[in-house]
Short mmCIF file of C-alpha atoms in Angstrom, two decimals:
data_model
loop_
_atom_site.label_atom_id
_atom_site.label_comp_id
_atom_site.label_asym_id
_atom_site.label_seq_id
_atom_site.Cartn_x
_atom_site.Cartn_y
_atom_site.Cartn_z
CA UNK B 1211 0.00 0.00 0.00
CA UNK B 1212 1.81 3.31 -1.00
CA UNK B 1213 1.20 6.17 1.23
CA UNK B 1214 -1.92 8.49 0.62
CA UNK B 1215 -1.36 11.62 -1.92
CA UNK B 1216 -0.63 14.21 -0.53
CA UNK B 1217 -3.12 16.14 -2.58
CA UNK B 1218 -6.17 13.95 -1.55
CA UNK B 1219 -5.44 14.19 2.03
CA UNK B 1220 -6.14 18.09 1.85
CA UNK B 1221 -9.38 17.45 -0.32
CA UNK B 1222 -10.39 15.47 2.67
CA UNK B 1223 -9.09 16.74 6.20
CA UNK B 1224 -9.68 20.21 4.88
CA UNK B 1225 -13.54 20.30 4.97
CA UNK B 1226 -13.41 18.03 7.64
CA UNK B 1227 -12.04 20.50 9.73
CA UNK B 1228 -14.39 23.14 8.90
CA UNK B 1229 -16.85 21.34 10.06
CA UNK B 1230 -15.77 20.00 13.00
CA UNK B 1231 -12.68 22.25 14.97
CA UNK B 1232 -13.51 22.69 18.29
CA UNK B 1233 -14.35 26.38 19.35
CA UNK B 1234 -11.42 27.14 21.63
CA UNK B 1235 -10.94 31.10 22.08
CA UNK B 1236 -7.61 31.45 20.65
CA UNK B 1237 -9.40 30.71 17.29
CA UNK B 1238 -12.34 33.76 18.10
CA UNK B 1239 -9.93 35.99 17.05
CA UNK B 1240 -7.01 35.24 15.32
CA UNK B 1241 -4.12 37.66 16.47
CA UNK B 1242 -0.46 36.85 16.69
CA UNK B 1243 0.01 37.58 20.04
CA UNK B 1244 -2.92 35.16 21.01
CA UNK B 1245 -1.48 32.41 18.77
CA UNK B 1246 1.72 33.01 20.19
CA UNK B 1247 0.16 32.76 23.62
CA UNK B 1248 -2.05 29.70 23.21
CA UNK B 1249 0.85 27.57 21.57
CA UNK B 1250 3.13 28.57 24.72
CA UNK B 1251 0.56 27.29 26.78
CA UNK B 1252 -0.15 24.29 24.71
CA UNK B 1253 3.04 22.94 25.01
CA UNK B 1254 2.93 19.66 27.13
CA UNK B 1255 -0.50 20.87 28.51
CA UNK B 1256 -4.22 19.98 27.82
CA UNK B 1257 -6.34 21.66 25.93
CA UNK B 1258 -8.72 21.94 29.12
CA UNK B 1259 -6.60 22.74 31.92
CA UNK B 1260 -4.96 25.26 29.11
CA UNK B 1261 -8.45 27.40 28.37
CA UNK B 1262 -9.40 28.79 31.87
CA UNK B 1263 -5.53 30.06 31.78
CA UNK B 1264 -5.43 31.32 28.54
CA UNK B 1265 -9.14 33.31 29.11
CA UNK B 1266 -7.46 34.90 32.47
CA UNK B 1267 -4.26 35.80 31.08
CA UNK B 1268 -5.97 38.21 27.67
CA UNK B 1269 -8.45 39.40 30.16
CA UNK B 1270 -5.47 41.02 32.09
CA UNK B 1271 -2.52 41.59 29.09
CA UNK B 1272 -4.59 42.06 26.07
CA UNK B 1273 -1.77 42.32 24.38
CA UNK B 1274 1.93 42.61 23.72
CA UNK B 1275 1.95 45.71 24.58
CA UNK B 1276 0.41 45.38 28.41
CA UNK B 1277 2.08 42.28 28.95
CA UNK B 1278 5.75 43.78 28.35
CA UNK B 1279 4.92 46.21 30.72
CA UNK B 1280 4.00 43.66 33.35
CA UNK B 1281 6.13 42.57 36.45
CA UNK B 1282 7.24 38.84 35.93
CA UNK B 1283 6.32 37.91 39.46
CA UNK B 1284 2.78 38.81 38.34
CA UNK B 1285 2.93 37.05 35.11
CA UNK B 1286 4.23 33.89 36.73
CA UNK B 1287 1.65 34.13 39.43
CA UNK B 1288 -0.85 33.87 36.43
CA UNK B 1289 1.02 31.20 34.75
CA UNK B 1290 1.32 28.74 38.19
CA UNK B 1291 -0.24 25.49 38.19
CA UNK B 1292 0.37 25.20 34.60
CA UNK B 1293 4.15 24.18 35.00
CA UNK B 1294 6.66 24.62 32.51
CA UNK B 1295 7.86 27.95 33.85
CA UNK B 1296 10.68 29.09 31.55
CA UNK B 1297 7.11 29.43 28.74
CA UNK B 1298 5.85 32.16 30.84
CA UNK B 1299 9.69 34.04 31.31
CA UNK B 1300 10.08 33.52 27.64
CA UNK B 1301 6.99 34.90 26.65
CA UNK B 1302 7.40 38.03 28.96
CA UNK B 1303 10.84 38.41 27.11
CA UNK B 1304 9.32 38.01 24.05
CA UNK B 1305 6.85 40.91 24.53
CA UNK B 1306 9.62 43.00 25.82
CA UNK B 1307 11.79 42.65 22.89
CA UNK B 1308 8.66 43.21 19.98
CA UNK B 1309 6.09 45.39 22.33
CA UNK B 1310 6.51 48.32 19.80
CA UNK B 1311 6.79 46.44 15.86
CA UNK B 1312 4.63 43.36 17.15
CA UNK B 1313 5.60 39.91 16.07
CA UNK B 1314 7.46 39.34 13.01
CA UNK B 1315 5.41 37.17 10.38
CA UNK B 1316 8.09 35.28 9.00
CA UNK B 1317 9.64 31.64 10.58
CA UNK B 1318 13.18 32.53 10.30
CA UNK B 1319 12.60 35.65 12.89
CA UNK B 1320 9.98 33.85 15.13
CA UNK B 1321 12.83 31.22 16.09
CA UNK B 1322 15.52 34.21 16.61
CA UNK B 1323 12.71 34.96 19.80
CA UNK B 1324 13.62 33.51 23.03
CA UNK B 1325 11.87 29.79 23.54
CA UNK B 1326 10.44 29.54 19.87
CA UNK B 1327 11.65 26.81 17.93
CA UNK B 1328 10.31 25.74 14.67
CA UNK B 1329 6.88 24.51 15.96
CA UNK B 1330 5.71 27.91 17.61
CA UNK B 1331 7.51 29.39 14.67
CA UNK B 1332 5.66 27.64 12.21
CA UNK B 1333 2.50 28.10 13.72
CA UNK B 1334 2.39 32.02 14.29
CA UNK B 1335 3.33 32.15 10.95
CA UNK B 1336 1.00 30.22 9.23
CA UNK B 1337 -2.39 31.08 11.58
CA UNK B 1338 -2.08 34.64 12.49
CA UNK B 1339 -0.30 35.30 9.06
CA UNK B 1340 -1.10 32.86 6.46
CA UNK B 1341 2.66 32.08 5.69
CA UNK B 1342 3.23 28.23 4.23
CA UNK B 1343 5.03 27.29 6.91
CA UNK B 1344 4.51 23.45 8.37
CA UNK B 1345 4.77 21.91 11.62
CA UNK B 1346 4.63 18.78 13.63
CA UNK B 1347 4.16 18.37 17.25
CA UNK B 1348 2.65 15.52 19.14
CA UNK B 1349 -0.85 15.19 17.39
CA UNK B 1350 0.91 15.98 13.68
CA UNK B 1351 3.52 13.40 14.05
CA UNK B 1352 1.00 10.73 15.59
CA UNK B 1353 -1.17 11.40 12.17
CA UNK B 1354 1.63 11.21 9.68
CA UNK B 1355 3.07 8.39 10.79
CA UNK B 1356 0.10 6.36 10.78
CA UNK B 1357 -1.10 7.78 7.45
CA UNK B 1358 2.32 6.61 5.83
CA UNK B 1359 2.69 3.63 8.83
CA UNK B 1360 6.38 4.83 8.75
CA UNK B 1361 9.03 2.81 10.84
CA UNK B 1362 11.49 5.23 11.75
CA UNK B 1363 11.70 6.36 15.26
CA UNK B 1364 10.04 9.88 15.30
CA UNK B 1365 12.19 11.42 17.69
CA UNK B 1366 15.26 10.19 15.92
CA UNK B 1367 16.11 9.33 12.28
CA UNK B 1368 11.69 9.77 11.37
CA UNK B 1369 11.85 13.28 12.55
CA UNK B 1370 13.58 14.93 9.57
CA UNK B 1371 11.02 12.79 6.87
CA UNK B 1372 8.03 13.82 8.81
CA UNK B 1373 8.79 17.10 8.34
CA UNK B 1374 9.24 16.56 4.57
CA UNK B 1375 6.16 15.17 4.90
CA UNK B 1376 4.57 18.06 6.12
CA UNK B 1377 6.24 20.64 3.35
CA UNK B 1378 4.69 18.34 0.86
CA UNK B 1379 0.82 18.30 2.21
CA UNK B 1380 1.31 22.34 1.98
CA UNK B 1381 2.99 22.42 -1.17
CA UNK B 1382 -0.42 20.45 -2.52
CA UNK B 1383 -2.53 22.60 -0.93
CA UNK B 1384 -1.72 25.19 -2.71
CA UNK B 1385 -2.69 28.92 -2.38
CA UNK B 1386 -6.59 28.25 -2.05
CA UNK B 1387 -6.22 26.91 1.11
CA UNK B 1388 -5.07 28.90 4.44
CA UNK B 1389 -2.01 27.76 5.60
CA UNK B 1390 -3.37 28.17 9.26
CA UNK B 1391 -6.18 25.87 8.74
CA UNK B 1392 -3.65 22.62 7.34
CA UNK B 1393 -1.53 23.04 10.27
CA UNK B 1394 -4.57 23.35 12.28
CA UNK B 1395 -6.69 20.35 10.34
CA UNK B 1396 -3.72 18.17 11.15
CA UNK B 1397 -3.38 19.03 15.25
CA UNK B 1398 -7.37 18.75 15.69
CA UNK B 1399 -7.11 15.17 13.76
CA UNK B 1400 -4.61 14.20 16.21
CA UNK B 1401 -6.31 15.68 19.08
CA UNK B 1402 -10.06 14.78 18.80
CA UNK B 1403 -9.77 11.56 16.42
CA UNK B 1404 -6.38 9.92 16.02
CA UNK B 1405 -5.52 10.19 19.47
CA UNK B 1406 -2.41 8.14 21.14
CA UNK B 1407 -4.25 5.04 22.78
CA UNK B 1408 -8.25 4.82 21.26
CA UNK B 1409 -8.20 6.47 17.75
CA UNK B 1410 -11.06 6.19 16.30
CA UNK B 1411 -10.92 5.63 12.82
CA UNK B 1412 -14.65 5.36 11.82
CA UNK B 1413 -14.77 9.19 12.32
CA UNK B 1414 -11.80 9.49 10.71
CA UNK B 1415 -11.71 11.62 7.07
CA UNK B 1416 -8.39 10.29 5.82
CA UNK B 1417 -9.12 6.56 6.87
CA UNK B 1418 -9.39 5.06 3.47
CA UNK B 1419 -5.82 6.47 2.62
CA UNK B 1420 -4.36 5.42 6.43
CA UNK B 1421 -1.74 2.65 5.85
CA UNK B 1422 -1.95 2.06 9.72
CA UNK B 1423 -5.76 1.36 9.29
CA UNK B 1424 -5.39 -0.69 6.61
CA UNK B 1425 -2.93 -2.90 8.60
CA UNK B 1426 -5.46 -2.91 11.16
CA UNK B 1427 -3.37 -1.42 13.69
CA UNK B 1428 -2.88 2.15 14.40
CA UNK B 1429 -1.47 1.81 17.90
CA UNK B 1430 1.04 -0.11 16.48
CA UNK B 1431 2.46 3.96 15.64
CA UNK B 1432 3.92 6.13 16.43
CA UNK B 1433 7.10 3.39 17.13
CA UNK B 1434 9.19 5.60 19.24
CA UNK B 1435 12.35 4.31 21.11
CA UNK B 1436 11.61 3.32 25.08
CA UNK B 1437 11.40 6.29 26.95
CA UNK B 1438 14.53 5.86 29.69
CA UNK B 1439 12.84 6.02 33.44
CA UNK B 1440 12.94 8.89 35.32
CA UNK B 1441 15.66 8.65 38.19
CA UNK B 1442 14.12 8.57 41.67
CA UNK B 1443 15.49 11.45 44.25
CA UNK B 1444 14.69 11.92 47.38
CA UNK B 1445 13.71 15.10 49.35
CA UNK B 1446 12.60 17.22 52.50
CA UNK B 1447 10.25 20.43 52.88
CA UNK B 1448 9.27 22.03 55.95
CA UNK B 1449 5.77 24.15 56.55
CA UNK B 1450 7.18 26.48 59.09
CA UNK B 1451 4.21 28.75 60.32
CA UNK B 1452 5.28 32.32 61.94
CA UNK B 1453 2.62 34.67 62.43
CA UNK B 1454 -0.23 33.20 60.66
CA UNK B 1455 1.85 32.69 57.72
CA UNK B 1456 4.12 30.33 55.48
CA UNK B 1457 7.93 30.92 55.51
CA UNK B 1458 8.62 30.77 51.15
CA UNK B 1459 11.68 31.07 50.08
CA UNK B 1460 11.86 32.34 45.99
CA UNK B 1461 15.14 30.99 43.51
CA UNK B 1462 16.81 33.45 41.79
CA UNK B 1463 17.20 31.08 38.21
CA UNK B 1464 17.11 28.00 36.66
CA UNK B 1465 14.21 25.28 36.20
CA UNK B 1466 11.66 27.29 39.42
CA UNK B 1467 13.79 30.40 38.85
CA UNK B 1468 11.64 33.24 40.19
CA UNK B 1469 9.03 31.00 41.87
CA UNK B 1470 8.24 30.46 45.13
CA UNK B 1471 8.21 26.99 47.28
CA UNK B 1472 8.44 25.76 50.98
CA UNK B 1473 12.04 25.69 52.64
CA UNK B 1474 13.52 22.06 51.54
CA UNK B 1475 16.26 20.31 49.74
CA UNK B 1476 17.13 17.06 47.96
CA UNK B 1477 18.57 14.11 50.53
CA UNK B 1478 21.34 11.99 50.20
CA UNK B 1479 20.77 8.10 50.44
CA UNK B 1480 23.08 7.66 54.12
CA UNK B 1481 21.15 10.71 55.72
CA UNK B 1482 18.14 10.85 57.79
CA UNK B 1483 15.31 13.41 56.31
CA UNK B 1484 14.32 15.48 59.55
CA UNK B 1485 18.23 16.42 59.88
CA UNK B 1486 18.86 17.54 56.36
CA UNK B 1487 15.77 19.47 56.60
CA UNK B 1488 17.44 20.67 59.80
CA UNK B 1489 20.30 21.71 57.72
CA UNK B 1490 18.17 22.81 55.14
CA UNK B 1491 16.44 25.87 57.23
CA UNK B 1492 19.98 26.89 58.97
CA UNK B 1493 21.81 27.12 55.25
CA UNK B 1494 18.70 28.38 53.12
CA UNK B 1495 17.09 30.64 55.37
CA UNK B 1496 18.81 30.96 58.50
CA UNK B 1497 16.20 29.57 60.99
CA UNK B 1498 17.10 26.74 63.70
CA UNK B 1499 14.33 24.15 63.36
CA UNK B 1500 12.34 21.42 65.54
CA UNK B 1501 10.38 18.61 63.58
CA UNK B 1502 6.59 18.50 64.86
CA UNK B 1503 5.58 16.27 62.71
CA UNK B 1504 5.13 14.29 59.68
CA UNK B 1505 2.44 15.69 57.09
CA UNK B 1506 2.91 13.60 53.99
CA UNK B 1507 4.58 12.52 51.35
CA UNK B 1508 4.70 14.50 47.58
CA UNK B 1509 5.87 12.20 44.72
CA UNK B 1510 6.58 14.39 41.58
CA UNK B 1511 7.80 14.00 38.22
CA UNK B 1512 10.24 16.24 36.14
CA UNK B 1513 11.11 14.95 32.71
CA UNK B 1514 13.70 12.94 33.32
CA UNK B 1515 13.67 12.82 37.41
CA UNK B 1516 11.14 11.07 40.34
CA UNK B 1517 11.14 13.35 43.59
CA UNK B 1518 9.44 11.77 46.41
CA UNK B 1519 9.61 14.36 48.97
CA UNK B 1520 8.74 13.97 52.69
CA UNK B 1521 6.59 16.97 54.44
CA UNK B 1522 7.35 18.24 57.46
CA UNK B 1523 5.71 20.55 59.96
CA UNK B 1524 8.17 22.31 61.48
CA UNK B 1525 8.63 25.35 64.38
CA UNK B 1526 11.61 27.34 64.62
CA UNK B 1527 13.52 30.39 65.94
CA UNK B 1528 14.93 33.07 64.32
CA UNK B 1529 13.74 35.71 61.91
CA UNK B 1530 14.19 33.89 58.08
CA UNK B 1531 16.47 35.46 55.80
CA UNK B 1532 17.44 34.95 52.01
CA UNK B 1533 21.17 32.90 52.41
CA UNK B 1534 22.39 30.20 49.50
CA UNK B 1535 19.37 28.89 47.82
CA UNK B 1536 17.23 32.07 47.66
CA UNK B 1537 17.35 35.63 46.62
CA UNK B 1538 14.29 36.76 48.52
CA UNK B 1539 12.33 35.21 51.72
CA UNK B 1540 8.58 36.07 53.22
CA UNK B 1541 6.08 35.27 55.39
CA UNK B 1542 3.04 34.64 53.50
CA UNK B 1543 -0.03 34.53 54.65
CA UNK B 1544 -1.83 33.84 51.36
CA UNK B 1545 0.33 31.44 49.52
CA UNK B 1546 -2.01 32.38 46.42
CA UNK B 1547 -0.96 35.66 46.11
CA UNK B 1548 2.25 34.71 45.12
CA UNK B 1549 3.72 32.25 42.12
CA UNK B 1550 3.98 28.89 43.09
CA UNK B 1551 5.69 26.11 41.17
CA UNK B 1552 3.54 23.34 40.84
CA UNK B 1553 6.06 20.93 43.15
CA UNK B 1554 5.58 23.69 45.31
CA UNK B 1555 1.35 23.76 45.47
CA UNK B 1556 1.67 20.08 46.08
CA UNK B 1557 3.75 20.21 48.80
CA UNK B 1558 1.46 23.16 50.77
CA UNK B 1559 -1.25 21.08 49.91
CA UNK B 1560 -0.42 18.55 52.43
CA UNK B 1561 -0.55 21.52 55.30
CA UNK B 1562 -4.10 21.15 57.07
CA UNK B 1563 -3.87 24.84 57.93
CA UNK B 1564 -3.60 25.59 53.70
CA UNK B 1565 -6.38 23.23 51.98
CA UNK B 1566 -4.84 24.43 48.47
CA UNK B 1567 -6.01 22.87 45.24
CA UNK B 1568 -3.73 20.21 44.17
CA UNK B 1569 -2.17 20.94 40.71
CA UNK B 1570 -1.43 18.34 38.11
CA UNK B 1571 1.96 17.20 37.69
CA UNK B 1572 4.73 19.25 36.07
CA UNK B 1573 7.89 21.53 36.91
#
């Protein structure tokens, strides 16, 4: 069975598409800034938990504009819960740098932006301007390499032919049809129909073309290599009330740079948890500590790392103050007021005095 043409696969998925997209309100009004925004958010993140976000975040920076004037502690504040923290810095620096001109239309000077590579690129260009530029993320590569049941590892030697791939469904579609509404065709296909564990080919417009369908097994792609496991760490945090509020410590850089989180540290296999968090509160914040009790237990998972960390409540003496791990260090008594990795939400979760919404897993 050769693989589908490329030129009936946009007769098809096109009016499909039309008929069925989802209304999502990053497609209400199509504006680069708001493409720009949604496909930041996007990124590793449902479309559900994403749209409550998204809707809160326009309603306070309309647009490039207000949102390079904004302070980032506000803008992650906005952004926490949905993890993935170096999207929001990017984006703030991204509105900094094009607040005046707006955002440039063409691929090639999307990617020179900080944190755009040539997905976002592709797909700022092509929806908010109608440039023929393709893509593939998740849903895109799931859909061509079932269409064309390729072999190849995706993430590895497939990723450069799916690409191809991609350049030649635009190339057929020619100038009648928006750019915008392929790229977008192909990610609702992968989202709402061909989706990673029950696709549902009897819905599906490109079926009778699908070389994984016509083997009679589209699970049997994407074939990516086995994901290595995560490594398994160990930590400590301590809830350390003083004055009716939380002792939150905020890191100057890195993965949680600029976000805030309870007083802890990663454990050594050898040492006993309540005295590195001991050590923990003397070297981070200056505070000697005495372990009340045992709250919990918070197992979270980075891409490539387990962290099951132990929760503490804690009392101490001594006023807190910023020392190695943080830049800044407060006494909060509304832990929602400021931004809060989602490692960190988890972890105040567990204090019975906080009852804050637990936040699905990410950095």
């Amino acid at each position: 069975m050769t693989p589908p043409d490329a030129a009936d696969l946009v007769a098809a998925l096109i009016p499909w598409y039309r008929r069925h997209r989802r209304d999502l309100p990053w497609r209400r009004e199509v504006d680069p800034y708001r493409v720009l925004l949604s496909e930041l958010m996007l990124q590793q993140t449902r479309v559900d938990t994403v749209v409550p976000y998204f809707e809160r975040f326009v309603a306070r920076w309309p647009d490039l504009a207000s949102l390079a004037a904004a302070d980032e502690e506000e803008v992650l504040r906005e952004w926490s819960g949905l993890g993935y923290y170096s999207r929001a810095r990017n984006l703030l620096r991204c509105a900094r740098l094009v607040a005046e001109g707006g955002l440039p239309s063409t691929v090639s000077e999307l990617r020179a932006l900080p944190g755009i590579g040539p997905y976002t690129a592709g797909a700022v260009a092509s929806i908010a301007y109608g440039v023929s530029a393709p893509l593939v993320d998740g849903n895109v590569e799931r859909v061509l390499c079932r269409l064309d049941a390729r072999s190849e590892d995706p993430r590895g030697a497939g990723r450069a032919p799916l690409w191809a791939r991609a350049t030649e469904l635009h190339r057929a579609a020619g100038d009648e049809i928006h750019p915008g509404d392929l790229n977008q065709a192909l990610m609702e296909l992968g989202a709402t129909v061909c989706t990673p564990r029950a696709p549902s080919c009897v819905r599906c417009p490109v079926a009778a073309g699908c070389r994984a369908h016509g083997q009679g097994d589209p699970l049997a792609y994407p074939r990516r290599a086995p994901r290595r496991r995560p490594t398994p760490v160990r930590g400590v945090a301590g809830l350390l009330w003083i004055d009716g509020g939380i002792v939150l410590g905020r890191r100057p850089a890195g993965l949680l740079g600029g976000l805030w989180e309870p007083v802890g540290a990663e454990h050594p296999g050898g040492v006993e948890p309540e005295a590195a968090l001991v050590a923990a509160f003397a070297t981070q914040v200056g505070v000697e500590i005495e372990i009340v009790s045992r709250l919990g237990v918070v197992v979270h998972t980075f891409t490539h790392r387990r962290l099951t960390t132990i929760v503490y409540e804690v009392r101490g003496s001594g006023a807190p103050t910023p020392k190695a791990r943080y830049t800044e260090v407060r006494i909060v008594s509304d832990p929602e007021s400021v931004p809060l990795s989602t490692l960190a939400r988890r972890i105040l979760a567990v204090g019975p005095q906080l009852g804050l919404p637990l936040a699905a897993e990410g950095s």
